[in-house]
Structures are given as structure tokens and as C-alpha cells.
Amino acid sequence: MLVAAAVCPCPPLLVPEVAAGAAPELDAARTACTDALGVLAAARPDLLVVLGPAEQSGRGTHPEGTAGSFRGFGVELDVRLGADKGAASGRALPPSLAVAAWLLERTGWADAPIEGLGVGEPLAAERCIETGREIAARAERVALLVMGDASACRTLKSPGYLDERAAPFDAEVARALGAADVAALEALDAELAYELKVSGRAPWQVLAGAAEGAGLDGRLLYDDAPYGVGYVVATWS
């Protein structure tokens, strides 16, 4: 059963070494992420599943100990998803899960076994929701760390340029995540999310499936759009 969740953005710029001189601009987001992970630890889960967007079309699993890197972003920084169990796959973590691994290392996570799941952007809502239900049934006390960004079309300088639909979409996402509104997340428009370059749609819908019937309360910790991309931090407990 799902007992807690933390929702965090996943830009590599969240890692100060990657952001370099621009690092202070995301200090508030980093602090919010640290607070969110504290909620996960306080829930004392039996299993932590880390979700994040990935390039493949379906689902890709990453056992505890899987390595990731920010070398593709010009920084010689390596991370690992939890402890090195000697059972990691040969595939590296996708960037979203590498950011999650960095957050977990930064906060010294040692509270429960960890698994990673990369969720492909095209994964249909129904499959996302069913995946969440399966995850919630994995253990008596399951926690989720859910990585993903909102729209990348908030300003003229956004990666996706300005789209007037972006701000209302992001506002509804922030409201739903802050209120633990499962139905609203399950009903997110996948086509619109794709057009707005939203990377978090599929992971958020996995969260929604996992939270069905759990009766969790939500709290919004951060909602802003630096660099014209929507970043949201929320907790469910």
C-alpha cells in the first residue's frame, strides 16, 4: 500500500555542479526537494520506488545499485541508485533517475530498499495507472519518489517557446499534486501534455494509480517556472 510520495522536478540543473554559476537560482527548489524526501523517510516504508521519465516507450526497471552519470552534461559526476548490491543492470540510469539518485545521496537515504522505474513518455494513461496499482501492492508500506517536470512552454525563452496553454495546465497540475487529487491526475490530457513538452505526465499518473484508495493528503512545497519550465515539489502522506 502506498503510504507516502514525494514529487520533485528532474532537470539536471538541479545538481549544482551541472548548473555551475546558475546554481543559486534553484536553491529554493533543492530545499523543497530535501524537505519532501524527509516526508518519505518519516513514513518508514518497506520499499521506495523511484519513478521518472525515460526515452523508451514502455517501462524500464533499474535495480538498486544501478549507476548514473552527468558526464553527458559536461560534468564528471557519477551517482548510484541506493547501495551497490552487485545486482545492477548494465543499463545506466536515465537522466531523471540520475537526478533522483543525486537527491537521495544528498539526503543520505538509508531507510528502505530502492528500485528505479523509467516510464516512457508515450505510455498510455491506463497503463500508467495500472502500473501504479501494481507498485502499491508490492509491499505493506510503499513510498514513491516521483520525478518529472511540468510544461516547457511558459515564456518566449522556454525550450518549447511560449504557449498560452502552458500556464493553466501547470496551475492545474500544481493544484492536483498539492491536493493529492488522484482523479485529476488520472484525467490529465496526454496529448496536450506532449504538445507542452511535459515530462512528468506519465510518472504522475503512475502515482495516481498507486494512491487509489490510500487516502493520502497532499502538500505543495514549491511551484515556479525558472528558465520557463514548470517545476513542482509536493508531498503525499
PDB file of C-alpha atoms in Angstrom:
ATOM      1  CA  MET A   1       0.000   0.000   0.000  1.00  0.00           C
ATOM      2  CA  LEU A   2       1.223   3.484  -0.757  1.00  0.00           C
ATOM      3  CA  VAL A   3       1.990   5.352   2.474  1.00  0.00           C
ATOM      4  CA  ALA A   4       3.910   8.379   1.153  1.00  0.00           C
ATOM      5  CA  ALA A   5       5.095  10.063  -2.009  1.00  0.00           C
ATOM      6  CA  ALA A   6       7.379  12.929  -2.924  1.00  0.00           C
ATOM      7  CA  VAL A   7       7.070  14.709  -6.247  1.00  0.00           C
ATOM      8  CA  CYS A   8      10.180  16.529  -7.498  1.00  0.00           C
ATOM      9  CA  PRO A   9      11.340  18.119 -10.765  1.00  0.00           C
ATOM     10  CA  CYS A  10      14.116  16.403 -12.675  1.00  0.00           C
ATOM     11  CA  PRO A  11      16.246  18.966 -14.562  1.00  0.00           C
ATOM     12  CA  PRO A  12      19.967  18.142 -14.389  1.00  0.00           C
ATOM     13  CA  LEU A  13      20.354  21.824 -13.437  1.00  0.00           C
ATOM     14  CA  LEU A  14      19.084  20.789 -10.012  1.00  0.00           C
ATOM     15  CA  VAL A  15      22.597  19.412  -9.469  1.00  0.00           C
ATOM     16  CA  PRO A  16      24.820  22.402  -8.576  1.00  0.00           C
ATOM     17  CA  GLU A  17      27.829  21.030 -10.429  1.00  0.00           C
ATOM     18  CA  VAL A  18      25.762  20.960 -13.620  1.00  0.00           C
ATOM     19  CA  ALA A  19      24.187  24.369 -13.035  1.00  0.00           C
ATOM     20  CA  ALA A  20      27.581  25.924 -12.183  1.00  0.00           C
ATOM     21  CA  GLY A  21      27.169  29.706 -11.878  1.00  0.00           C
ATOM     22  CA  ALA A  22      23.399  29.469 -12.154  1.00  0.00           C
ATOM     23  CA  ALA A  23      23.114  27.083  -9.200  1.00  0.00           C
ATOM     24  CA  PRO A  24      21.652  29.631  -6.716  1.00  0.00           C
ATOM     25  CA  GLU A  25      18.596  30.097  -8.934  1.00  0.00           C
ATOM     26  CA  LEU A  26      17.325  26.655  -7.931  1.00  0.00           C
ATOM     27  CA  ASP A  27      18.284  26.771  -4.239  1.00  0.00           C
ATOM     28  CA  ALA A  28      14.629  27.041  -3.202  1.00  0.00           C
ATOM     29  CA  ALA A  29      13.727  24.023  -5.327  1.00  0.00           C
ATOM     30  CA  ARG A  30      16.586  21.995  -3.840  1.00  0.00           C
ATOM     31  CA  THR A  31      15.474  22.869  -0.321  1.00  0.00           C
ATOM     32  CA  ALA A  32      11.911  21.840  -1.125  1.00  0.00           C
ATOM     33  CA  CYS A  33      13.135  18.522  -2.541  1.00  0.00           C
ATOM     34  CA  THR A  34      15.131  17.860   0.615  1.00  0.00           C
ATOM     35  CA  ASP A  35      12.037  18.543   2.721  1.00  0.00           C
ATOM     36  CA  ALA A  36       9.976  16.237   0.502  1.00  0.00           C
ATOM     37  CA  LEU A  37      12.423  13.370   0.931  1.00  0.00           C
ATOM     38  CA  GLY A  38      12.190  13.883   4.666  1.00  0.00           C
ATOM     39  CA  VAL A  39       8.492  13.048   4.435  1.00  0.00           C
ATOM     40  CA  LEU A  40       9.376   9.774   2.693  1.00  0.00           C
ATOM     41  CA  ALA A  41      11.856   8.842   5.401  1.00  0.00           C
ATOM     42  CA  ALA A  42       9.354   9.684   8.135  1.00  0.00           C
ATOM     43  CA  ALA A  43       6.868   7.246   6.595  1.00  0.00           C
ATOM     44  CA  ARG A  44       9.267   4.342   7.296  1.00  0.00           C
ATOM     45  CA  PRO A  45       8.491   2.469   4.058  1.00  0.00           C
ATOM     46  CA  ASP A  46       9.407  -1.129   3.339  1.00  0.00           C
ATOM     47  CA  LEU A  47      10.179  -0.214  -0.283  1.00  0.00           C
ATOM     48  CA  LEU A  48      10.977   3.014  -2.128  1.00  0.00           C
ATOM     49  CA  VAL A  49      10.248   3.058  -5.856  1.00  0.00           C
ATOM     50  CA  VAL A  50      11.754   5.941  -7.811  1.00  0.00           C
ATOM     51  CA  LEU A  51       9.840   6.924 -10.960  1.00  0.00           C
ATOM     52  CA  GLY A  52      10.983   9.218 -13.726  1.00  0.00           C
ATOM     53  CA  PRO A  53      10.512   9.932 -17.425  1.00  0.00           C
ATOM     54  CA  ALA A  54      12.659   7.917 -19.804  1.00  0.00           C
ATOM     55  CA  GLU A  55      13.141   7.731 -23.539  1.00  0.00           C
ATOM     56  CA  GLN A  56      11.782   4.246 -24.089  1.00  0.00           C
ATOM     57  CA  SER A  57       8.136   3.809 -24.981  1.00  0.00           C
ATOM     58  CA  GLY A  58       7.228   1.472 -22.127  1.00  0.00           C
ATOM     59  CA  ARG A  59       8.754   0.789 -18.740  1.00  0.00           C
ATOM     60  CA  GLY A  60      12.382   0.150 -17.834  1.00  0.00           C
ATOM     61  CA  THR A  61      13.395  -1.196 -14.423  1.00  0.00           C
ATOM     62  CA  HIS A  62      16.605  -0.304 -12.612  1.00  0.00           C
ATOM     63  CA  PRO A  63      17.533  -2.352  -9.530  1.00  0.00           C
ATOM     64  CA  GLU A  64      19.211  -0.862  -6.504  1.00  0.00           C
ATOM     65  CA  GLY A  65      22.846  -0.081  -7.200  1.00  0.00           C
ATOM     66  CA  THR A  66      22.339   0.985 -10.834  1.00  0.00           C
ATOM     67  CA  ALA A  67      24.786   3.728 -11.758  1.00  0.00           C
ATOM     68  CA  GLY A  68      24.101   7.014 -13.466  1.00  0.00           C
ATOM     69  CA  SER A  69      26.211   9.922 -14.619  1.00  0.00           C
ATOM     70  CA  PHE A  70      26.123  13.604 -15.512  1.00  0.00           C
ATOM     71  CA  ARG A  71      29.089  13.320 -17.854  1.00  0.00           C
ATOM     72  CA  GLY A  72      26.752  13.901 -20.788  1.00  0.00           C
ATOM     73  CA  PHE A  73      26.172  17.350 -19.356  1.00  0.00           C
ATOM     74  CA  GLY A  74      29.864  18.148 -19.176  1.00  0.00           C
ATOM     75  CA  VAL A  75      30.360  17.257 -15.509  1.00  0.00           C
ATOM     76  CA  GLU A  76      32.447  14.357 -14.215  1.00  0.00           C
ATOM     77  CA  LEU A  77      29.930  13.338 -11.595  1.00  0.00           C
ATOM     78  CA  ASP A  78      28.647   9.800 -11.093  1.00  0.00           C
ATOM     79  CA  VAL A  79      25.781   8.635  -8.896  1.00  0.00           C
ATOM     80  CA  ARG A  80      24.260   5.345  -7.835  1.00  0.00           C
ATOM     81  CA  LEU A  81      20.666   4.469  -7.004  1.00  0.00           C
ATOM     82  CA  GLY A  82      20.999   3.392  -3.397  1.00  0.00           C
ATOM     83  CA  ALA A  83      23.613   0.927  -2.219  1.00  0.00           C
ATOM     84  CA  ASP A  84      25.745  -1.161  -4.550  1.00  0.00           C
ATOM     85  CA  LYS A  85      24.060  -4.544  -4.285  1.00  0.00           C
ATOM     86  CA  GLY A  86      26.039  -6.116  -7.094  1.00  0.00           C
ATOM     87  CA  ALA A  87      22.818  -6.825  -8.993  1.00  0.00           C
ATOM     88  CA  ALA A  88      22.508  -3.676 -11.047  1.00  0.00           C
ATOM     89  CA  SER A  89      21.664  -3.929 -14.717  1.00  0.00           C
ATOM     90  CA  GLY A  90      24.126  -2.935 -17.395  1.00  0.00           C
ATOM     91  CA  ARG A  91      21.917  -0.002 -18.377  1.00  0.00           C
ATOM     92  CA  ALA A  92      22.700   3.385 -16.888  1.00  0.00           C
ATOM     93  CA  LEU A  93      20.030   5.416 -15.152  1.00  0.00           C
ATOM     94  CA  PRO A  94      18.127   7.829 -17.398  1.00  0.00           C
ATOM     95  CA  PRO A  95      18.794  11.487 -16.508  1.00  0.00           C
ATOM     96  CA  SER A  96      15.613  11.817 -14.437  1.00  0.00           C
ATOM     97  CA  LEU A  97      16.577   8.897 -12.217  1.00  0.00           C
ATOM     98  CA  ALA A  98      20.175  10.125 -12.029  1.00  0.00           C
ATOM     99  CA  VAL A  99      18.824  13.370 -10.553  1.00  0.00           C
ATOM    100  CA  ALA A 100      16.745  11.301  -8.113  1.00  0.00           C
ATOM    101  CA  ALA A 101      19.836   9.283  -7.154  1.00  0.00           C
ATOM    102  CA  TRP A 102      21.701  12.545  -6.528  1.00  0.00           C
ATOM    103  CA  LEU A 103      18.881  13.776  -4.274  1.00  0.00           C
ATOM    104  CA  LEU A 104      18.863  10.511  -2.331  1.00  0.00           C
ATOM    105  CA  GLU A 105      22.646  10.558  -1.912  1.00  0.00           C
ATOM    106  CA  ARG A 106      22.472  14.201  -0.819  1.00  0.00           C
ATOM    107  CA  THR A 107      19.992  13.381   1.931  1.00  0.00           C
ATOM    108  CA  GLY A 108      21.740  10.164   2.951  1.00  0.00           C
ATOM    109  CA  TRP A 109      18.826   7.827   2.206  1.00  0.00           C
ATOM    110  CA  ALA A 110      19.214   4.529   4.019  1.00  0.00           C
ATOM    111  CA  ASP A 111      15.656   3.924   5.154  1.00  0.00           C
ATOM    112  CA  ALA A 112      14.453   1.216   2.760  1.00  0.00           C
ATOM    113  CA  PRO A 113      15.431  -0.789  -0.317  1.00  0.00           C
ATOM    114  CA  ILE A 114      15.176   1.181  -3.572  1.00  0.00           C
ATOM    115  CA  GLU A 115      14.073   0.321  -7.090  1.00  0.00           C
ATOM    116  CA  GLY A 116      14.006   2.594 -10.135  1.00  0.00           C
ATOM    117  CA  LEU A 117      11.439   2.655 -12.910  1.00  0.00           C
ATOM    118  CA  GLY A 118      11.822   4.708 -16.065  1.00  0.00           C
ATOM    119  CA  VAL A 119       8.441   5.493 -17.621  1.00  0.00           C
ATOM    120  CA  GLY A 120       8.271   6.246 -21.317  1.00  0.00           C
ATOM    121  CA  GLU A 121       6.511   9.492 -22.259  1.00  0.00           C
ATOM    122  CA  PRO A 122       4.089   7.767 -24.676  1.00  0.00           C
ATOM    123  CA  LEU A 123       2.862   5.258 -22.077  1.00  0.00           C
ATOM    124  CA  ALA A 124      -0.934   5.472 -22.108  1.00  0.00           C
ATOM    125  CA  ALA A 125      -2.747   6.717 -19.026  1.00  0.00           C
ATOM    126  CA  GLU A 126      -4.433   3.361 -18.465  1.00  0.00           C
ATOM    127  CA  ARG A 127      -1.098   1.552 -18.391  1.00  0.00           C
ATOM    128  CA  CYS A 128       0.410   4.191 -16.115  1.00  0.00           C
ATOM    129  CA  ILE A 129      -2.461   3.834 -13.667  1.00  0.00           C
ATOM    130  CA  GLU A 130      -2.273   0.033 -13.731  1.00  0.00           C
ATOM    131  CA  THR A 131       1.487   0.200 -13.158  1.00  0.00           C
ATOM    132  CA  GLY A 132       0.852   2.337 -10.093  1.00  0.00           C
ATOM    133  CA  ARG A 133      -1.631  -0.163  -8.718  1.00  0.00           C
ATOM    134  CA  GLU A 134       0.913  -2.956  -9.188  1.00  0.00           C
ATOM    135  CA  ILE A 135       3.606  -0.960  -7.387  1.00  0.00           C
ATOM    136  CA  ALA A 136       1.334  -0.193  -4.437  1.00  0.00           C
ATOM    137  CA  ALA A 137       0.682  -3.916  -3.997  1.00  0.00           C
ATOM    138  CA  ARG A 138       4.395  -4.753  -3.842  1.00  0.00           C
ATOM    139  CA  ALA A 139       4.780  -4.273  -0.088  1.00  0.00           C
ATOM    140  CA  GLU A 140       2.835  -3.384   3.031  1.00  0.00           C
ATOM    141  CA  ARG A 141       4.387   0.101   3.121  1.00  0.00           C
ATOM    142  CA  VAL A 142       5.430   1.537  -0.249  1.00  0.00           C
ATOM    143  CA  ALA A 143       6.803   5.027  -0.860  1.00  0.00           C
ATOM    144  CA  LEU A 144       7.300   6.746  -4.206  1.00  0.00           C
ATOM    145  CA  LEU A 145       9.779   9.378  -5.318  1.00  0.00           C
ATOM    146  CA  VAL A 146       8.199  10.761  -8.481  1.00  0.00           C
ATOM    147  CA  MET A 147      10.397  12.810 -10.812  1.00  0.00           C
ATOM    148  CA  GLY A 148       9.055  14.942 -13.646  1.00  0.00           C
ATOM    149  CA  ASP A 149       8.721  18.488 -14.971  1.00  0.00           C
ATOM    150  CA  ALA A 150       5.630  20.408 -15.977  1.00  0.00           C
ATOM    151  CA  SER A 151       5.435  22.338 -19.251  1.00  0.00           C
ATOM    152  CA  ALA A 152       8.491  23.708 -21.042  1.00  0.00           C
ATOM    153  CA  CYS A 153       6.476  26.447 -22.777  1.00  0.00           C
ATOM    154  CA  ARG A 154       5.940  29.124 -20.139  1.00  0.00           C
ATOM    155  CA  THR A 155       7.918  32.001 -21.712  1.00  0.00           C
ATOM    156  CA  LEU A 156       9.384  33.151 -25.009  1.00  0.00           C
ATOM    157  CA  LYS A 157      12.749  31.792 -23.855  1.00  0.00           C
ATOM    158  CA  SER A 158      11.382  28.392 -22.827  1.00  0.00           C
ATOM    159  CA  PRO A 159      12.758  25.290 -24.569  1.00  0.00           C
ATOM    160  CA  GLY A 160       9.356  24.945 -26.252  1.00  0.00           C
ATOM    161  CA  TYR A 161       8.747  28.667 -26.775  1.00  0.00           C
ATOM    162  CA  LEU A 162       5.639  30.371 -25.353  1.00  0.00           C
ATOM    163  CA  ASP A 163       2.331  28.506 -25.420  1.00  0.00           C
ATOM    164  CA  GLU A 164      -0.629  30.233 -23.778  1.00  0.00           C
ATOM    165  CA  ARG A 165      -1.990  26.860 -22.667  1.00  0.00           C
ATOM    166  CA  ALA A 166       1.076  26.112 -20.549  1.00  0.00           C
ATOM    167  CA  ALA A 167       0.370  28.265 -17.504  1.00  0.00           C
ATOM    168  CA  PRO A 168      -3.207  26.983 -16.980  1.00  0.00           C
ATOM    169  CA  PHE A 169      -2.043  23.388 -17.466  1.00  0.00           C
ATOM    170  CA  ASP A 170       0.755  23.826 -14.930  1.00  0.00           C
ATOM    171  CA  ALA A 171      -1.567  25.545 -12.462  1.00  0.00           C
ATOM    172  CA  GLU A 172      -3.943  22.580 -12.540  1.00  0.00           C
ATOM    173  CA  VAL A 173      -1.045  20.135 -12.153  1.00  0.00           C
ATOM    174  CA  ALA A 174       0.280  22.057  -9.132  1.00  0.00           C
ATOM    175  CA  ARG A 175      -3.198  22.156  -7.621  1.00  0.00           C
ATOM    176  CA  ALA A 176      -3.742  18.420  -8.172  1.00  0.00           C
ATOM    177  CA  LEU A 177      -0.333  17.447  -6.800  1.00  0.00           C
ATOM    178  CA  GLY A 178      -0.743  19.753  -3.825  1.00  0.00           C
ATOM    179  CA  ALA A 179      -4.194  18.368  -3.062  1.00  0.00           C
ATOM    180  CA  ALA A 180      -3.367  14.692  -3.762  1.00  0.00           C
ATOM    181  CA  ASP A 181      -6.206  14.780  -6.297  1.00  0.00           C
ATOM    182  CA  VAL A 182      -5.953  11.301  -7.792  1.00  0.00           C
ATOM    183  CA  ALA A 183      -8.870  11.723 -10.201  1.00  0.00           C
ATOM    184  CA  ALA A 184      -7.482  14.956 -11.662  1.00  0.00           C
ATOM    185  CA  LEU A 185      -4.089  13.391 -12.302  1.00  0.00           C
ATOM    186  CA  GLU A 186      -5.624  10.323 -13.904  1.00  0.00           C
ATOM    187  CA  ALA A 187      -7.584  12.627 -16.218  1.00  0.00           C
ATOM    188  CA  LEU A 188      -4.597  14.643 -17.448  1.00  0.00           C
ATOM    189  CA  ASP A 189      -4.678  15.170 -21.217  1.00  0.00           C
ATOM    190  CA  ALA A 190      -1.729  13.151 -22.529  1.00  0.00           C
ATOM    191  CA  GLU A 191      -1.822  14.784 -25.968  1.00  0.00           C
ATOM    192  CA  LEU A 192      -1.795  18.297 -24.533  1.00  0.00           C
ATOM    193  CA  ALA A 193       0.988  17.323 -22.139  1.00  0.00           C
ATOM    194  CA  TYR A 194       3.038  16.098 -25.098  1.00  0.00           C
ATOM    195  CA  GLU A 195       2.458  19.328 -27.010  1.00  0.00           C
ATOM    196  CA  LEU A 196       3.541  21.361 -23.976  1.00  0.00           C
ATOM    197  CA  LYS A 197       6.667  19.198 -23.525  1.00  0.00           C
ATOM    198  CA  VAL A 198       5.587  17.987 -20.096  1.00  0.00           C
ATOM    199  CA  SER A 199       7.912  15.213 -18.929  1.00  0.00           C
ATOM    200  CA  GLY A 200       6.048  14.371 -15.720  1.00  0.00           C
ATOM    201  CA  ARG A 201       2.649  13.336 -17.075  1.00  0.00           C
ATOM    202  CA  ALA A 202       3.266   9.581 -17.145  1.00  0.00           C
ATOM    203  CA  PRO A 203       5.049   9.382 -13.746  1.00  0.00           C
ATOM    204  CA  TRP A 204       2.292  11.490 -12.147  1.00  0.00           C
ATOM    205  CA  GLN A 205      -0.331   9.110 -13.500  1.00  0.00           C
ATOM    206  CA  VAL A 206       1.602   6.141 -12.109  1.00  0.00           C
ATOM    207  CA  LEU A 207       1.490   7.944  -8.753  1.00  0.00           C
ATOM    208  CA  ALA A 208      -2.252   8.413  -9.143  1.00  0.00           C
ATOM    209  CA  GLY A 209      -2.772   4.702  -9.745  1.00  0.00           C
ATOM    210  CA  ALA A 210      -0.655   3.806  -6.734  1.00  0.00           C
ATOM    211  CA  ALA A 211      -2.573   6.217  -4.497  1.00  0.00           C
ATOM    212  CA  GLU A 212      -6.066   4.946  -5.308  1.00  0.00           C
ATOM    213  CA  GLY A 213      -7.838   4.235  -2.040  1.00  0.00           C
ATOM    214  CA  ALA A 214      -4.842   5.216   0.096  1.00  0.00           C
ATOM    215  CA  GLY A 215      -6.497   8.354   1.478  1.00  0.00           C
ATOM    216  CA  LEU A 216      -3.318  10.438   1.440  1.00  0.00           C
ATOM    217  CA  ASP A 217      -3.201  14.182   1.995  1.00  0.00           C
ATOM    218  CA  GLY A 218      -1.100  16.434  -0.232  1.00  0.00           C
ATOM    219  CA  ARG A 219       1.048  19.479   0.399  1.00  0.00           C
ATOM    220  CA  LEU A 220       2.547  21.791  -2.217  1.00  0.00           C
ATOM    221  CA  LEU A 221       6.088  22.849  -1.289  1.00  0.00           C
ATOM    222  CA  TYR A 222       7.263  24.614  -4.456  1.00  0.00           C
ATOM    223  CA  ASP A 223       5.728  25.840  -7.700  1.00  0.00           C
ATOM    224  CA  ASP A 224       7.733  28.046 -10.057  1.00  0.00           C
ATOM    225  CA  ALA A 225       8.974  28.242 -13.628  1.00  0.00           C
ATOM    226  CA  PRO A 226      12.632  29.230 -13.736  1.00  0.00           C
ATOM    227  CA  TYR A 227      14.016  29.036 -17.262  1.00  0.00           C
ATOM    228  CA  GLY A 228      10.405  28.937 -18.496  1.00  0.00           C
ATOM    229  CA  VAL A 229       9.873  25.327 -17.339  1.00  0.00           C
ATOM    230  CA  GLY A 230       7.349  24.412 -14.668  1.00  0.00           C
ATOM    231  CA  TYR A 231       8.847  22.781 -11.582  1.00  0.00           C
ATOM    232  CA  VAL A 232       6.643  21.422  -8.786  1.00  0.00           C
ATOM    233  CA  VAL A 233       7.561  19.859  -5.443  1.00  0.00           C
ATOM    234  CA  ALA A 234       4.811  18.200  -3.404  1.00  0.00           C
ATOM    235  CA  THR A 235       4.372  15.545  -0.755  1.00  0.00           C
ATOM    236  CA  TRP A 236       1.623  12.999  -0.136  1.00  0.00           C
ATOM    237  CA  SER A 237       1.306  11.346   3.243  1.00  0.00           C
TER     238      SER A 237
END
